[in-house]
Amino acid sequence: MKKIVILASGNGSNAESIIRYFKPKKKIKISYIISNKTDAYVLDRAKKHNIPHLVIKNNRFNENKTFDFFKEIKPDLIVLAGFLIKIPINNFSNKIVNIHPSLLPLHGGKGMYGMKVHESVKKYNDCVSGITIHYVNENYDEGEIIFQKKIKINKSDTVKIISEKVKIIEHKFYPKVIESLLN
Ligand code: GRF
């Protein structure tokens, strides 16, 4: 049995797609969902699915207690799904993956998250966008790329439509890529 821990700061629609994908599978278990925000909707999703969950406040991510907690639960993979704080990766022995809602290195880096990414795609009149799943290193959005998928953007697509198109492929591919990394 492989264990994953999901870290998310907000809505958690990606977390939900991962939960649903692995629910019927026996070989991979979501052992914890962790948020840095007490009011993150992802925590409601965790409750609904009976998945252990907890809040670790931003400044606590630098504390030994936190590193010890991760050592104790020994996840085979830490999965970031809309997690907005920088992890001091040198203190974690686990592999950490992230999903970014554009084709990195385009529209990535510090401050590029959420709708800002799609606004940037629209501003530059890009005719394609997509998703990037990558390992996390010490710099925002610069870790080794594992997987990318493109989608076509029409001139008439609004920022909202772009974000919706991207969400669809995030939900479709993130769970599968996670599974392939653990097999
Ligand atoms: C996703 O678009 C993901 O690419 C980015 O943060 C967003 C999280 O969305 N890293 P959700 O909370 O999973 O709905």
mmCIF file of C-alpha atoms and ligand atoms in Angstrom:
data_model
loop_
_atom_site.group_PDB
_atom_site.id
_atom_site.type_symbol
_atom_site.label_atom_id
_atom_site.label_comp_id
_atom_site.label_asym_id
_atom_site.label_seq_id
_atom_site.Cartn_x
_atom_site.Cartn_y
_atom_site.Cartn_z
ATOM 1 C CA MET A 1 0.000 0.000 0.000
ATOM 2 C CA LYS A 2 1.411 3.374 -1.073
ATOM 3 C CA LYS A 3 0.490 6.497 0.871
ATOM 4 C CA ILE A 4 0.005 10.022 -0.368
ATOM 5 C CA VAL A 5 -0.579 13.239 1.510
ATOM 6 C CA ILE A 6 -2.368 16.112 -0.233
ATOM 7 C CA LEU A 7 -1.611 19.733 0.643
ATOM 8 C CA ALA A 8 -4.142 22.320 -0.501
ATOM 9 C CA SER A 9 -5.007 25.899 0.448
ATOM 10 C CA GLY A 10 -8.406 26.432 -1.110
ATOM 11 C CA ASN A 11 -11.291 24.868 -2.948
ATOM 12 C CA GLY A 12 -9.654 21.497 -3.480
ATOM 13 C CA SER A 13 -11.343 20.415 -6.691
ATOM 14 C CA ASN A 14 -8.111 18.653 -7.683
ATOM 15 C CA ALA A 15 -7.945 17.013 -4.266
ATOM 16 C CA GLU A 16 -11.524 15.808 -4.843
ATOM 17 C CA SER A 17 -10.662 14.297 -8.222
ATOM 18 C CA ILE A 18 -7.673 12.512 -6.662
ATOM 19 C CA ILE A 19 -9.821 11.226 -3.766
ATOM 20 C CA ARG A 20 -12.493 9.909 -6.137
ATOM 21 C CA TYR A 21 -9.934 8.291 -8.448
ATOM 22 C CA PHE A 22 -8.185 6.377 -5.674
ATOM 23 C CA LYS A 23 -11.258 5.490 -3.617
ATOM 24 C CA PRO A 24 -11.943 2.175 -5.392
ATOM 25 C CA LYS A 25 -8.232 1.322 -5.681
ATOM 26 C CA LYS A 26 -6.565 -0.707 -2.997
ATOM 27 C CA LYS A 27 -2.923 0.024 -3.691
ATOM 28 C CA ILE A 28 -2.889 3.770 -3.004
ATOM 29 C CA LYS A 29 -4.316 5.508 0.014
ATOM 30 C CA ILE A 30 -4.695 9.189 0.854
ATOM 31 C CA SER A 31 -3.467 9.180 4.411
ATOM 32 C CA TYR A 32 -3.928 12.906 5.124
ATOM 33 C CA ILE A 33 -5.235 16.117 3.654
ATOM 34 C CA ILE A 34 -3.448 19.132 5.047
ATOM 35 C CA SER A 35 -4.269 22.786 4.621
ATOM 36 C CA ASN A 36 -2.617 25.965 5.840
ATOM 37 C CA LYS A 37 -6.062 27.659 6.021
ATOM 38 C CA THR A 38 -8.695 26.835 8.625
ATOM 39 C CA ASP A 39 -11.546 27.801 6.275
ATOM 40 C CA ALA A 40 -10.304 26.013 3.150
ATOM 41 C CA TYR A 41 -13.132 24.149 1.427
ATOM 42 C CA VAL A 42 -10.764 21.227 0.846
ATOM 43 C CA LEU A 43 -11.179 20.415 4.560
ATOM 44 C CA ASP A 44 -14.941 19.959 4.057
ATOM 45 C CA ARG A 45 -14.173 17.615 1.209
ATOM 46 C CA ALA A 46 -11.827 15.632 3.480
ATOM 47 C CA LYS A 47 -14.558 15.389 6.140
ATOM 48 C CA LYS A 48 -17.125 14.269 3.574
ATOM 49 C CA HIS A 49 -14.832 11.464 2.410
ATOM 50 C CA ASN A 50 -13.674 10.510 5.932
ATOM 51 C CA ILE A 51 -10.058 11.314 5.234
ATOM 52 C CA PRO A 52 -7.868 12.401 8.163
ATOM 53 C CA HIS A 53 -7.176 16.110 7.849
ATOM 54 C CA LEU A 54 -5.484 18.882 9.713
ATOM 55 C CA VAL A 55 -4.437 22.502 9.514
ATOM 56 C CA ILE A 56 -0.789 23.482 9.729
ATOM 57 C CA LYS A 57 -0.440 27.265 9.888
ATOM 58 C CA ASN A 58 2.030 28.949 7.500
ATOM 59 C CA ASN A 59 4.829 29.596 10.007
ATOM 60 C CA ARG A 60 4.600 26.030 11.299
ATOM 61 C CA PHE A 61 5.894 24.677 8.006
ATOM 62 C CA ASN A 62 9.359 25.599 9.173
ATOM 63 C CA GLU A 63 9.145 23.787 12.483
ATOM 64 C CA ASN A 64 10.718 20.480 13.489
ATOM 65 C CA LYS A 65 7.348 19.294 14.762
ATOM 66 C CA THR A 66 6.039 19.465 11.192
ATOM 67 C CA PHE A 67 9.017 17.603 9.707
ATOM 68 C CA ASP A 68 8.609 14.964 12.427
ATOM 69 C CA PHE A 69 4.938 14.587 11.588
ATOM 70 C CA PHE A 70 5.783 13.862 7.945
ATOM 71 C CA LYS A 71 8.535 11.454 9.005
ATOM 72 C CA GLU A 72 6.022 9.638 11.134
ATOM 73 C CA ILE A 73 3.332 9.199 8.485
ATOM 74 C CA LYS A 74 5.965 8.455 5.792
ATOM 75 C CA PRO A 75 4.049 9.366 2.636
ATOM 76 C CA ASP A 76 5.446 7.885 -0.569
ATOM 77 C CA LEU A 77 4.484 11.113 -2.293
ATOM 78 C CA ILE A 78 3.438 14.588 -1.173
ATOM 79 C CA VAL A 79 0.927 16.049 -3.612
ATOM 80 C CA LEU A 80 0.397 19.805 -3.817
ATOM 81 C CA ALA A 81 -3.027 20.721 -5.172
ATOM 82 C CA GLY A 82 -3.399 24.471 -5.068
ATOM 83 C CA PHE A 83 -1.070 24.878 -2.098
ATOM 84 C CA LEU A 84 0.017 28.471 -1.852
ATOM 85 C CA ILE A 85 2.968 28.478 0.489
ATOM 86 C CA LYS A 86 6.543 27.564 -0.253
ATOM 87 C CA ILE A 87 7.700 24.335 1.340
ATOM 88 C CA PRO A 88 11.234 24.210 2.777
ATOM 89 C CA ILE A 89 11.907 21.133 0.670
ATOM 90 C CA ASN A 90 15.329 20.391 2.123
ATOM 91 C CA ASN A 91 13.647 19.387 5.345
ATOM 92 C CA PHE A 92 11.482 16.776 3.655
ATOM 93 C CA SER A 93 12.836 13.467 2.452
ATOM 94 C CA ASN A 94 9.709 12.784 0.396
ATOM 95 C CA LYS A 95 9.200 13.505 -3.278
ATOM 96 C CA ILE A 96 6.834 16.414 -3.779
ATOM 97 C CA VAL A 97 4.766 17.055 -6.909
ATOM 98 C CA ASN A 98 2.737 20.070 -7.968
ATOM 99 C CA ILE A 99 0.301 20.933 -10.715
ATOM 100 C CA HIS A 100 0.428 24.293 -12.456
ATOM 101 C CA PRO A 101 -2.390 25.514 -14.718
ATOM 102 C CA SER A 102 -0.253 26.519 -17.713
ATOM 103 C CA LEU A 103 2.467 25.164 -19.940
ATOM 104 C CA LEU A 104 5.530 25.974 -17.852
ATOM 105 C CA PRO A 105 7.841 27.786 -18.123
ATOM 106 C CA LEU A 106 5.127 30.026 -19.585
ATOM 107 C CA HIS A 107 3.026 31.929 -17.064
ATOM 108 C CA GLY A 108 4.784 30.548 -13.998
ATOM 109 C CA GLY A 109 6.870 31.843 -11.109
ATOM 110 C CA LYS A 110 6.231 33.760 -7.914
ATOM 111 C CA GLY A 111 2.788 35.378 -7.795
ATOM 112 C CA MET A 112 1.500 33.353 -10.738
ATOM 113 C CA TYR A 113 -1.388 31.343 -9.354
ATOM 114 C CA GLY A 114 -5.126 30.966 -9.770
ATOM 115 C CA MET A 115 -6.831 33.264 -12.260
ATOM 116 C CA LYS A 116 -3.646 35.321 -12.673
ATOM 117 C CA VAL A 117 -2.231 32.522 -14.782
ATOM 118 C CA HIS A 118 -5.205 32.484 -17.134
ATOM 119 C CA GLU A 119 -5.338 36.295 -17.290
ATOM 120 C CA SER A 120 -1.740 36.198 -18.457
ATOM 121 C CA VAL A 121 -2.547 33.589 -21.140
ATOM 122 C CA LYS A 122 -5.369 35.841 -22.377
ATOM 123 C CA LYS A 123 -3.229 38.985 -22.263
ATOM 124 C CA TYR A 124 -0.563 37.397 -24.468
ATOM 125 C CA ASN A 125 -3.203 36.058 -26.877
ATOM 126 C CA ASP A 126 -1.820 32.531 -26.561
ATOM 127 C CA CYS A 127 -3.581 30.056 -28.799
ATOM 128 C CA VAL A 128 -2.660 27.120 -26.550
ATOM 129 C CA SER A 129 -2.501 26.625 -22.805
ATOM 130 C CA GLY A 130 -2.570 23.544 -20.632
ATOM 131 C CA ILE A 131 -1.222 21.948 -17.491
ATOM 132 C CA THR A 132 2.184 21.063 -16.118
ATOM 133 C CA ILE A 133 2.788 18.449 -13.450
ATOM 134 C CA HIS A 134 6.277 18.798 -12.014
ATOM 135 C CA TYR A 135 8.481 17.922 -9.078
ATOM 136 C CA VAL A 136 8.890 20.695 -6.557
ATOM 137 C CA ASN A 137 12.316 22.210 -6.050
ATOM 138 C CA GLU A 138 13.435 25.318 -4.148
ATOM 139 C CA ASN A 139 12.171 27.725 -6.836
ATOM 140 C CA TYR A 140 8.544 28.375 -7.722
ATOM 141 C CA ASP A 141 7.433 26.305 -10.740
ATOM 142 C CA GLU A 142 10.964 25.317 -11.765
ATOM 143 C CA GLY A 143 11.183 21.683 -10.723
ATOM 144 C CA GLU A 144 11.630 18.886 -13.245
ATOM 145 C CA ILE A 145 8.633 18.536 -15.549
ATOM 146 C CA ILE A 146 6.885 15.167 -15.391
ATOM 147 C CA PHE A 147 3.903 15.731 -17.675
ATOM 148 C CA GLN A 148 2.291 18.416 -19.814
ATOM 149 C CA LYS A 149 -0.967 18.471 -21.734
ATOM 150 C CA LYS A 150 -2.014 21.158 -24.177
ATOM 151 C CA ILE A 151 -5.430 22.578 -24.898
ATOM 152 C CA LYS A 152 -6.483 24.899 -27.679
ATOM 153 C CA ILE A 153 -7.535 28.424 -26.764
ATOM 154 C CA ASN A 154 -9.939 30.229 -29.075
ATOM 155 C CA LYS A 155 -9.697 33.975 -29.561
ATOM 156 C CA SER A 156 -13.195 34.347 -28.114
ATOM 157 C CA ASP A 157 -12.402 32.358 -24.918
ATOM 158 C CA THR A 158 -12.768 34.476 -21.804
ATOM 159 C CA VAL A 159 -10.417 34.078 -18.831
ATOM 160 C CA LYS A 160 -13.171 32.102 -17.104
ATOM 161 C CA ILE A 161 -13.555 29.750 -20.057
ATOM 162 C CA ILE A 162 -9.792 29.215 -20.207
ATOM 163 C CA SER A 163 -9.760 28.372 -16.498
ATOM 164 C CA GLU A 164 -12.633 25.912 -16.932
ATOM 165 C CA LYS A 165 -10.962 24.181 -19.884
ATOM 166 C CA VAL A 166 -7.760 23.837 -17.866
ATOM 167 C CA LYS A 167 -9.599 22.490 -14.796
ATOM 168 C CA ILE A 168 -11.116 19.704 -16.877
ATOM 169 C CA ILE A 169 -7.718 18.373 -17.906
ATOM 170 C CA GLU A 170 -6.258 18.900 -14.426
ATOM 171 C CA HIS A 171 -8.939 16.647 -12.966
ATOM 172 C CA LYS A 172 -8.480 14.091 -15.721
ATOM 173 C CA PHE A 173 -4.702 13.773 -15.676
ATOM 174 C CA TYR A 174 -3.369 14.620 -12.193
ATOM 175 C CA PRO A 175 -4.664 11.417 -10.534
ATOM 176 C CA LYS A 176 -3.339 9.258 -13.400
ATOM 177 C CA VAL A 177 0.109 10.852 -13.295
ATOM 178 C CA ILE A 178 0.240 10.403 -9.507
ATOM 179 C CA GLU A 179 -0.659 6.747 -9.955
ATOM 180 C CA SER A 180 2.049 6.243 -12.581
ATOM 181 C CA LEU A 181 4.640 7.817 -10.266
ATOM 182 C CA LEU A 182 3.752 5.390 -7.517
ATOM 183 C CA ASN A 183 3.737 2.249 -9.662
HETATM 184 C C1 GRF B 1 -5.294 24.519 -9.786
HETATM 185 O O1 GRF B 1 -5.610 25.250 -10.917
HETATM 186 C C2 GRF B 1 -3.847 24.112 -9.799
HETATM 187 O O2 GRF B 1 -3.297 24.029 -11.068
HETATM 188 C C3 GRF B 1 -3.171 25.205 -9.044
HETATM 189 O O3 GRF B 1 -4.100 25.624 -8.083
HETATM 190 C C4 GRF B 1 -5.417 25.363 -8.534
HETATM 191 C C5 GRF B 1 -6.136 24.663 -7.423
HETATM 192 O O4 GRF B 1 -7.498 24.504 -7.722
HETATM 193 N N1 GRF B 1 -1.908 24.781 -8.500
HETATM 194 P P1 GRF B 1 -8.416 23.586 -6.820
HETATM 195 O O5 GRF B 1 -8.332 24.128 -5.397
HETATM 196 O O6 GRF B 1 -7.909 22.200 -6.918
HETATM 197 O O7 GRF B 1 -9.796 23.744 -7.380
#
